[in-house]
């Protein structure tokens, strides 16, 4: 199975009344692994619920084009009109800004999919993209660093079941004043919650109100204040994830006071230095902007890929951008880096909802 890819600076496009088409005559066909089909079907039909009447904007890159091919094949099956863009055909990587062609296409789309491998210093272009997504209320699937393993694992989750659990947990935390998290590895932190900040559910079922990462499975807010220690024996996010992978053997330990990062230590000094530099990019890069609980109960362990690992059952936090357009936080940052641990015990106020990484909530 394959997707036509335009080699000129234009999108692959399909109108609902025609078969495969491109805006030029010079195209190629990209075969894809049929093992991608279940995950691609989930993305298009379950998570995004794309309709034949809706315009879809698909954004990919050379490294991810095979996965994009599987997704576009699913759009073909339901007859959705689309444009598919390959970043390297529009601008040099890493991107300084989101290409104007993509911005214009997003302005006319009801659904969008971003399946791309992250490169250093491209967060600005992704924020430009999500600014349009937020303003136009596009149902947007954010699939940064999607790969074969994630397509065969996290993207095959029962997202209806994940959504039921996510809904139960988010209803509990919305009433709470604090959440405590501990692990045997040494994590011990408390998040005092701000009642003025909203909790969001991104379970994989994507709505116009909030775009979501795929695979989905988390609830999150901007915390009022986080204090304590987080032993990051899972992964760190953004481009550091690809560089360092799973941290199970060499964890990074961070300490927070009054919602600011105060210390970061690891036997891997390069990791320690890179993380510290990243979290001191601007005045709020060291500020806890996100407090989240992963709810994808079909995931069995951390794999060293932040896109999937932040959905792994447990607590993760992020330093930097608080997604204020959704949570209500009034501050901002140009950076956002998630950190993930393993096998949490979690208490919402005084009620324990997770023990050793297993939810105690019935679904």
PDB file of C-alpha atoms in Angstrom, residues 5-242:
ATOM      1  CA  UNK A   5       4.267  12.160  -2.518  1.00  0.00           C
ATOM      2  CA  UNK A   6       4.753  15.392  -4.433  1.00  0.00           C
ATOM      3  CA  UNK A   7       8.404  16.183  -4.959  1.00  0.00           C
ATOM      4  CA  UNK A   8       7.766  19.773  -5.974  1.00  0.00           C
ATOM      5  CA  UNK A   9       6.957  22.387  -3.330  1.00  0.00           C
ATOM      6  CA  UNK A  10       3.301  21.521  -3.075  1.00  0.00           C
ATOM      7  CA  UNK A  11       1.071  19.181  -1.109  1.00  0.00           C
ATOM      8  CA  UNK A  12      -0.263  15.774  -1.925  1.00  0.00           C
ATOM      9  CA  UNK A  13      -3.953  16.433  -2.276  1.00  0.00           C
ATOM     10  CA  UNK A  14      -7.209  14.623  -2.746  1.00  0.00           C
ATOM     11  CA  UNK A  15     -10.638  15.992  -3.464  1.00  0.00           C
ATOM     12  CA  UNK A  16     -13.586  13.916  -2.356  1.00  0.00           C
ATOM     13  CA  UNK A  17     -14.668  13.282  -5.967  1.00  0.00           C
ATOM     14  CA  UNK A  18     -11.334  12.010  -7.290  1.00  0.00           C
ATOM     15  CA  UNK A  19      -8.760   9.293  -6.750  1.00  0.00           C
ATOM     16  CA  UNK A  20      -5.140   9.808  -5.689  1.00  0.00           C
ATOM     17  CA  UNK A  21      -3.822  13.064  -7.051  1.00  0.00           C
ATOM     18  CA  UNK A  22      -0.936  15.494  -6.766  1.00  0.00           C
ATOM     19  CA  UNK A  23      -0.481  19.097  -7.775  1.00  0.00           C
ATOM     20  CA  UNK A  24       2.241  18.146 -10.221  1.00  0.00           C
ATOM     21  CA  UNK A  25       3.204  15.208 -12.395  1.00  0.00           C
ATOM     22  CA  UNK A  26       6.425  14.274 -10.605  1.00  0.00           C
ATOM     23  CA  UNK A  27       5.413  11.948  -7.755  1.00  0.00           C
ATOM     24  CA  UNK A  28       6.575   8.744  -6.089  1.00  0.00           C
ATOM     25  CA  UNK A  29       4.868   5.940  -4.198  1.00  0.00           C
ATOM     26  CA  UNK A  30       5.825   5.112  -0.624  1.00  0.00           C
ATOM     27  CA  UNK A  31       4.975   1.577   0.514  1.00  0.00           C
ATOM     28  CA  UNK A  32       4.118   1.086   4.172  1.00  0.00           C
ATOM     29  CA  UNK A  33       4.089  -1.827   6.571  1.00  0.00           C
ATOM     30  CA  UNK A  34       0.548  -3.295   6.814  1.00  0.00           C
ATOM     31  CA  UNK A  35       1.173  -3.603  10.564  1.00  0.00           C
ATOM     32  CA  UNK A  36       0.533   0.157  10.650  1.00  0.00           C
ATOM     33  CA  UNK A  37      -3.079  -0.256   9.559  1.00  0.00           C
ATOM     34  CA  UNK A  38      -4.712  -0.875  12.996  1.00  0.00           C
ATOM     35  CA  UNK A  39      -2.998   2.173  14.533  1.00  0.00           C
ATOM     36  CA  UNK A  40      -3.754   4.373  11.524  1.00  0.00           C
ATOM     37  CA  UNK A  41      -7.379   3.226  11.593  1.00  0.00           C
ATOM     38  CA  UNK A  42      -7.567   4.133  15.288  1.00  0.00           C
ATOM     39  CA  UNK A  43      -6.103   7.595  14.592  1.00  0.00           C
ATOM     40  CA  UNK A  44      -8.488   8.485  11.760  1.00  0.00           C
ATOM     41  CA  UNK A  45     -11.700   6.716  12.758  1.00  0.00           C
ATOM     42  CA  UNK A  46     -11.647   6.440  16.562  1.00  0.00           C
ATOM     43  CA  UNK A  47      -9.516   9.341  17.790  1.00  0.00           C
ATOM     44  CA  UNK A  48     -10.241  12.007  15.172  1.00  0.00           C
ATOM     45  CA  UNK A  49     -13.535  10.653  13.774  1.00  0.00           C
ATOM     46  CA  UNK A  50     -12.737  12.271  10.417  1.00  0.00           C
ATOM     47  CA  UNK A  51     -15.718  12.688   8.101  1.00  0.00           C
ATOM     48  CA  UNK A  52     -15.972  12.661   4.278  1.00  0.00           C
ATOM     49  CA  UNK A  53     -17.135  16.280   4.411  1.00  0.00           C
ATOM     50  CA  UNK A  54     -14.123  17.553   6.377  1.00  0.00           C
ATOM     51  CA  UNK A  55     -10.867  18.959   5.016  1.00  0.00           C
ATOM     52  CA  UNK A  56      -7.790  17.321   6.562  1.00  0.00           C
ATOM     53  CA  UNK A  57      -4.261  18.747   6.768  1.00  0.00           C
ATOM     54  CA  UNK A  58      -1.550  16.078   7.131  1.00  0.00           C
ATOM     55  CA  UNK A  59       1.958  17.274   8.033  1.00  0.00           C
ATOM     56  CA  UNK A  60       4.882  14.866   7.921  1.00  0.00           C
ATOM     57  CA  UNK A  61       8.599  14.665   7.126  1.00  0.00           C
ATOM     58  CA  UNK A  62      10.947  12.377   5.228  1.00  0.00           C
ATOM     59  CA  UNK A  63      11.641  10.231   8.295  1.00  0.00           C
ATOM     60  CA  UNK A  64       7.956   9.636   9.101  1.00  0.00           C
ATOM     61  CA  UNK A  65       6.444   9.450   5.644  1.00  0.00           C
ATOM     62  CA  UNK A  66       5.691   5.718   5.827  1.00  0.00           C
ATOM     63  CA  UNK A  67       3.446   6.249   8.860  1.00  0.00           C
ATOM     64  CA  UNK A  68       1.816   9.229   7.132  1.00  0.00           C
ATOM     65  CA  UNK A  69       1.167   6.928   4.179  1.00  0.00           C
ATOM     66  CA  UNK A  70      -0.825   4.565   6.389  1.00  0.00           C
ATOM     67  CA  UNK A  71      -2.831   7.456   7.839  1.00  0.00           C
ATOM     68  CA  UNK A  72      -3.622   8.942   4.431  1.00  0.00           C
ATOM     69  CA  UNK A  73      -4.717   5.506   3.204  1.00  0.00           C
ATOM     70  CA  UNK A  74      -7.330   5.524   5.985  1.00  0.00           C
ATOM     71  CA  UNK A  75      -8.469   8.996   4.895  1.00  0.00           C
ATOM     72  CA  UNK A  76      -8.815   7.588   1.382  1.00  0.00           C
ATOM     73  CA  UNK A  77     -11.056   4.796   2.637  1.00  0.00           C
ATOM     74  CA  UNK A  78     -13.562   7.220   4.158  1.00  0.00           C
ATOM     75  CA  UNK A  79     -13.267   9.767   1.347  1.00  0.00           C
ATOM     76  CA  UNK A  80     -11.977  12.766   3.320  1.00  0.00           C
ATOM     77  CA  UNK A  81     -10.398  15.506   1.173  1.00  0.00           C
ATOM     78  CA  UNK A  82      -6.855  16.249   2.314  1.00  0.00           C
ATOM     79  CA  UNK A  83      -3.545  17.964   1.697  1.00  0.00           C
ATOM     80  CA  UNK A  84      -0.379  16.195   2.863  1.00  0.00           C
ATOM     81  CA  UNK A  85       2.792  18.227   3.348  1.00  0.00           C
ATOM     82  CA  UNK A  86       6.387  16.997   3.662  1.00  0.00           C
ATOM     83  CA  UNK A  87       8.383  19.555   5.665  1.00  0.00           C
ATOM     84  CA  UNK A  88      11.694  19.097   3.866  1.00  0.00           C
ATOM     85  CA  UNK A  89      10.004  20.060   0.602  1.00  0.00           C
ATOM     86  CA  UNK A  90       8.967  23.418   2.054  1.00  0.00           C
ATOM     87  CA  UNK A  91      11.847  24.670   4.211  1.00  0.00           C
ATOM     88  CA  UNK A  92      15.236  23.674   5.672  1.00  0.00           C
ATOM     89  CA  UNK A  93      15.206  21.700   8.922  1.00  0.00           C
ATOM     90  CA  UNK A  94      15.247  22.537  11.741  1.00  0.00           C
ATOM     91  CA  UNK A  95      12.337  24.848  11.005  1.00  0.00           C
ATOM     92  CA  UNK A  96      12.622  28.462  12.074  1.00  0.00           C
ATOM     93  CA  UNK A  97       8.920  29.040  11.435  1.00  0.00           C
ATOM     94  CA  UNK A  98       5.972  26.967  10.277  1.00  0.00           C
ATOM     95  CA  UNK A  99       5.848  27.220   6.450  1.00  0.00           C
ATOM     96  CA  UNK A 100       3.213  29.615   5.186  1.00  0.00           C
ATOM     97  CA  UNK A 101       1.706  26.943   2.924  1.00  0.00           C
ATOM     98  CA  UNK A 102       0.861  24.839   5.962  1.00  0.00           C
ATOM     99  CA  UNK A 103      -0.516  27.807   7.909  1.00  0.00           C
ATOM    100  CA  UNK A 104      -2.842  28.639   5.011  1.00  0.00           C
ATOM    101  CA  UNK A 105      -3.995  25.025   4.738  1.00  0.00           C
ATOM    102  CA  UNK A 106      -4.677  24.775   8.470  1.00  0.00           C
ATOM    103  CA  UNK A 107      -6.844  27.882   8.227  1.00  0.00           C
ATOM    104  CA  UNK A 108      -9.170  25.924   5.913  1.00  0.00           C
ATOM    105  CA  UNK A 109      -9.085  22.539   7.674  1.00  0.00           C
ATOM    106  CA  UNK A 110     -11.337  20.940  10.272  1.00  0.00           C
ATOM    107  CA  UNK A 111      -8.931  18.085  11.089  1.00  0.00           C
ATOM    108  CA  UNK A 112      -5.115  18.009  11.185  1.00  0.00           C
ATOM    109  CA  UNK A 113      -2.402  15.422  11.824  1.00  0.00           C
ATOM    110  CA  UNK A 114       1.224  16.218  12.659  1.00  0.00           C
ATOM    111  CA  UNK A 115       3.390  13.096  12.261  1.00  0.00           C
ATOM    112  CA  UNK A 116       6.994  14.329  12.377  1.00  0.00           C
ATOM    113  CA  UNK A 117      10.334  13.594  14.058  1.00  0.00           C
ATOM    114  CA  UNK A 118      11.327  16.475  16.354  1.00  0.00           C
ATOM    115  CA  UNK A 119      14.513  18.393  15.687  1.00  0.00           C
ATOM    116  CA  UNK A 120      16.411  20.725  17.993  1.00  0.00           C
ATOM    117  CA  UNK A 121      14.915  24.223  18.382  1.00  0.00           C
ATOM    118  CA  UNK A 122      11.702  23.547  16.437  1.00  0.00           C
ATOM    119  CA  UNK A 123       9.300  24.143  19.334  1.00  0.00           C
ATOM    120  CA  UNK A 124       8.621  27.670  18.039  1.00  0.00           C
ATOM    121  CA  UNK A 125       7.211  26.302  14.768  1.00  0.00           C
ATOM    122  CA  UNK A 126       5.052  23.772  16.640  1.00  0.00           C
ATOM    123  CA  UNK A 127       3.645  26.506  18.860  1.00  0.00           C
ATOM    124  CA  UNK A 128       2.820  28.517  15.725  1.00  0.00           C
ATOM    125  CA  UNK A 129       0.923  25.471  14.452  1.00  0.00           C
ATOM    126  CA  UNK A 130      -1.027  24.899  17.676  1.00  0.00           C
ATOM    127  CA  UNK A 131      -1.887  28.616  17.834  1.00  0.00           C
ATOM    128  CA  UNK A 132      -3.831  28.154  14.582  1.00  0.00           C
ATOM    129  CA  UNK A 133      -5.272  24.851  15.819  1.00  0.00           C
ATOM    130  CA  UNK A 134      -6.514  26.494  19.029  1.00  0.00           C
ATOM    131  CA  UNK A 135      -7.976  29.532  17.269  1.00  0.00           C
ATOM    132  CA  UNK A 136      -9.746  27.517  14.556  1.00  0.00           C
ATOM    133  CA  UNK A 137     -10.737  24.711  16.987  1.00  0.00           C
ATOM    134  CA  UNK A 138      -9.300  22.067  14.697  1.00  0.00           C
ATOM    135  CA  UNK A 139      -9.398  18.433  15.834  1.00  0.00           C
ATOM    136  CA  UNK A 140      -5.645  17.968  15.821  1.00  0.00           C
ATOM    137  CA  UNK A 141      -3.592  14.795  16.361  1.00  0.00           C
ATOM    138  CA  UNK A 142      -0.079  15.645  17.558  1.00  0.00           C
ATOM    139  CA  UNK A 143       2.216  12.698  16.777  1.00  0.00           C
ATOM    140  CA  UNK A 144       5.727  14.061  17.382  1.00  0.00           C
ATOM    141  CA  UNK A 145       8.362  11.302  17.157  1.00  0.00           C
ATOM    142  CA  UNK A 146       5.804   8.659  16.237  1.00  0.00           C
ATOM    143  CA  UNK A 147       7.592   5.450  15.237  1.00  0.00           C
ATOM    144  CA  UNK A 148       6.955   1.818  14.401  1.00  0.00           C
ATOM    145  CA  UNK A 149       6.929   0.628  18.017  1.00  0.00           C
ATOM    146  CA  UNK A 150       4.376   3.249  19.023  1.00  0.00           C
ATOM    147  CA  UNK A 151       2.175   2.448  16.017  1.00  0.00           C
ATOM    148  CA  UNK A 152       2.191  -1.224  17.051  1.00  0.00           C
ATOM    149  CA  UNK A 153       1.708  -0.558  20.792  1.00  0.00           C
ATOM    150  CA  UNK A 154       0.210   2.721  22.016  1.00  0.00           C
ATOM    151  CA  UNK A 155      -1.779   3.403  18.845  1.00  0.00           C
ATOM    152  CA  UNK A 156      -3.511   0.033  19.167  1.00  0.00           C
ATOM    153  CA  UNK A 157      -4.954   0.890  22.602  1.00  0.00           C
ATOM    154  CA  UNK A 158      -8.650   0.592  23.386  1.00  0.00           C
ATOM    155  CA  UNK A 159      -9.164   4.337  23.490  1.00  0.00           C
ATOM    156  CA  UNK A 160     -12.827   4.034  24.518  1.00  0.00           C
ATOM    157  CA  UNK A 161     -11.688   2.217  27.677  1.00  0.00           C
ATOM    158  CA  UNK A 162      -8.860   4.708  28.236  1.00  0.00           C
ATOM    159  CA  UNK A 163     -11.406   7.497  27.909  1.00  0.00           C
ATOM    160  CA  UNK A 164     -13.682   5.963  30.554  1.00  0.00           C
ATOM    161  CA  UNK A 165     -10.809   5.737  33.039  1.00  0.00           C
ATOM    162  CA  UNK A 166      -9.614   9.239  32.184  1.00  0.00           C
ATOM    163  CA  UNK A 167     -13.089  10.636  32.788  1.00  0.00           C
ATOM    164  CA  UNK A 168     -13.330   8.999  36.222  1.00  0.00           C
ATOM    165  CA  UNK A 169      -9.904  10.235  37.296  1.00  0.00           C
ATOM    166  CA  UNK A 170     -10.396  13.775  36.004  1.00  0.00           C
ATOM    167  CA  UNK A 171     -13.686  14.038  37.910  1.00  0.00           C
ATOM    168  CA  UNK A 172     -11.801  13.124  41.098  1.00  0.00           C
ATOM    169  CA  UNK A 173      -8.915  15.552  40.677  1.00  0.00           C
ATOM    170  CA  UNK A 174     -11.173  18.464  39.732  1.00  0.00           C
ATOM    171  CA  UNK A 175     -12.548  18.340  43.291  1.00  0.00           C
ATOM    172  CA  UNK A 176      -9.147  17.950  44.960  1.00  0.00           C
ATOM    173  CA  UNK A 177      -6.847  20.477  46.614  1.00  0.00           C
ATOM    174  CA  UNK A 178      -3.621  18.444  46.398  1.00  0.00           C
ATOM    175  CA  UNK A 179      -2.057  15.352  44.866  1.00  0.00           C
ATOM    176  CA  UNK A 180       0.866  13.444  46.365  1.00  0.00           C
ATOM    177  CA  UNK A 181       3.096  11.080  44.375  1.00  0.00           C
ATOM    178  CA  UNK A 182       5.778   8.668  45.635  1.00  0.00           C
ATOM    179  CA  UNK A 183       7.893   5.893  44.131  1.00  0.00           C
ATOM    180  CA  UNK A 184      10.257   3.283  45.508  1.00  0.00           C
ATOM    181  CA  UNK A 185      13.006   4.967  43.454  1.00  0.00           C
ATOM    182  CA  UNK A 186      12.792   8.085  45.626  1.00  0.00           C
ATOM    183  CA  UNK A 187      10.170  10.374  44.129  1.00  0.00           C
ATOM    184  CA  UNK A 188       8.219  12.228  46.802  1.00  0.00           C
ATOM    185  CA  UNK A 189       6.365  15.330  45.685  1.00  0.00           C
ATOM    186  CA  UNK A 190       3.179  17.217  46.378  1.00  0.00           C
ATOM    187  CA  UNK A 191       1.199  19.323  43.930  1.00  0.00           C
ATOM    188  CA  UNK A 192      -1.044  21.946  45.485  1.00  0.00           C
ATOM    189  CA  UNK A 193      -3.779  22.643  42.953  1.00  0.00           C
ATOM    190  CA  UNK A 194      -5.065  26.033  41.832  1.00  0.00           C
ATOM    191  CA  UNK A 195      -8.879  25.965  41.579  1.00  0.00           C
ATOM    192  CA  UNK A 196      -8.697  28.654  38.895  1.00  0.00           C
ATOM    193  CA  UNK A 197      -6.755  26.347  36.560  1.00  0.00           C
ATOM    194  CA  UNK A 198      -8.660  23.817  34.479  1.00  0.00           C
ATOM    195  CA  UNK A 199      -7.970  20.091  34.231  1.00  0.00           C
ATOM    196  CA  UNK A 200      -7.925  18.750  30.676  1.00  0.00           C
ATOM    197  CA  UNK A 201      -8.591  15.199  29.501  1.00  0.00           C
ATOM    198  CA  UNK A 202      -6.658  14.022  26.430  1.00  0.00           C
ATOM    199  CA  UNK A 203      -7.605  10.371  26.364  1.00  0.00           C
ATOM    200  CA  UNK A 204      -7.095   9.844  22.647  1.00  0.00           C
ATOM    201  CA  UNK A 205     -10.638  10.898  21.775  1.00  0.00           C
ATOM    202  CA  UNK A 206      -9.886  14.318  20.272  1.00  0.00           C
ATOM    203  CA  UNK A 207     -12.374  17.187  20.368  1.00  0.00           C
ATOM    204  CA  UNK A 208     -12.376  20.733  18.966  1.00  0.00           C
ATOM    205  CA  UNK A 209     -11.878  22.064  22.508  1.00  0.00           C
ATOM    206  CA  UNK A 210      -8.395  20.544  22.950  1.00  0.00           C
ATOM    207  CA  UNK A 211      -5.988  19.052  20.460  1.00  0.00           C
ATOM    208  CA  UNK A 212      -4.322  15.891  21.688  1.00  0.00           C
ATOM    209  CA  UNK A 213      -1.163  13.858  21.429  1.00  0.00           C
ATOM    210  CA  UNK A 214      -1.530  10.423  19.901  1.00  0.00           C
ATOM    211  CA  UNK A 215      -1.335   7.915  21.338  1.00  0.00           C
ATOM    212  CA  UNK A 216      -3.586   9.508  23.943  1.00  0.00           C
ATOM    213  CA  UNK A 217      -4.160   8.788  27.595  1.00  0.00           C
ATOM    214  CA  UNK A 218      -3.579  11.548  30.148  1.00  0.00           C
ATOM    215  CA  UNK A 219      -5.223  14.237  32.218  1.00  0.00           C
ATOM    216  CA  UNK A 220      -3.339  17.411  33.060  1.00  0.00           C
ATOM    217  CA  UNK A 221      -3.476  20.887  34.523  1.00  0.00           C
ATOM    218  CA  UNK A 222      -1.136  23.703  35.457  1.00  0.00           C
ATOM    219  CA  UNK A 223      -0.360  23.186  39.148  1.00  0.00           C
ATOM    220  CA  UNK A 224      -0.634  25.921  41.704  1.00  0.00           C
ATOM    221  CA  UNK A 225       2.650  24.820  43.252  1.00  0.00           C
ATOM    222  CA  UNK A 226       4.820  21.693  43.191  1.00  0.00           C
ATOM    223  CA  UNK A 227       7.351  20.904  45.920  1.00  0.00           C
ATOM    224  CA  UNK A 228       9.566  17.882  46.413  1.00  0.00           C
ATOM    225  CA  UNK A 229      11.759  15.412  44.562  1.00  0.00           C
ATOM    226  CA  UNK A 230      11.167  13.649  41.247  1.00  0.00           C
ATOM    227  CA  UNK A 231      13.442  10.735  40.309  1.00  0.00           C
ATOM    228  CA  UNK A 232      13.127  10.592  36.532  1.00  0.00           C
ATOM    229  CA  UNK A 233      13.754   6.923  35.757  1.00  0.00           C
ATOM    230  CA  UNK A 234      11.538   7.008  32.678  1.00  0.00           C
ATOM    231  CA  UNK A 235      12.363   9.620  30.040  1.00  0.00           C
ATOM    232  CA  UNK A 236      12.812  13.336  29.471  1.00  0.00           C
ATOM    233  CA  UNK A 237      11.052  15.025  26.581  1.00  0.00           C
ATOM    234  CA  UNK A 238      11.590  17.109  23.465  1.00  0.00           C
ATOM    235  CA  UNK A 239      14.780  16.357  21.502  1.00  0.00           C
ATOM    236  CA  UNK A 240      16.536  15.106  24.655  1.00  0.00           C
ATOM    237  CA  UNK A 241      14.344  12.001  24.490  1.00  0.00           C
ATOM    238  CA  UNK A 242      15.908  10.810  21.243  1.00  0.00           C
TER     239      UNK A 242
END
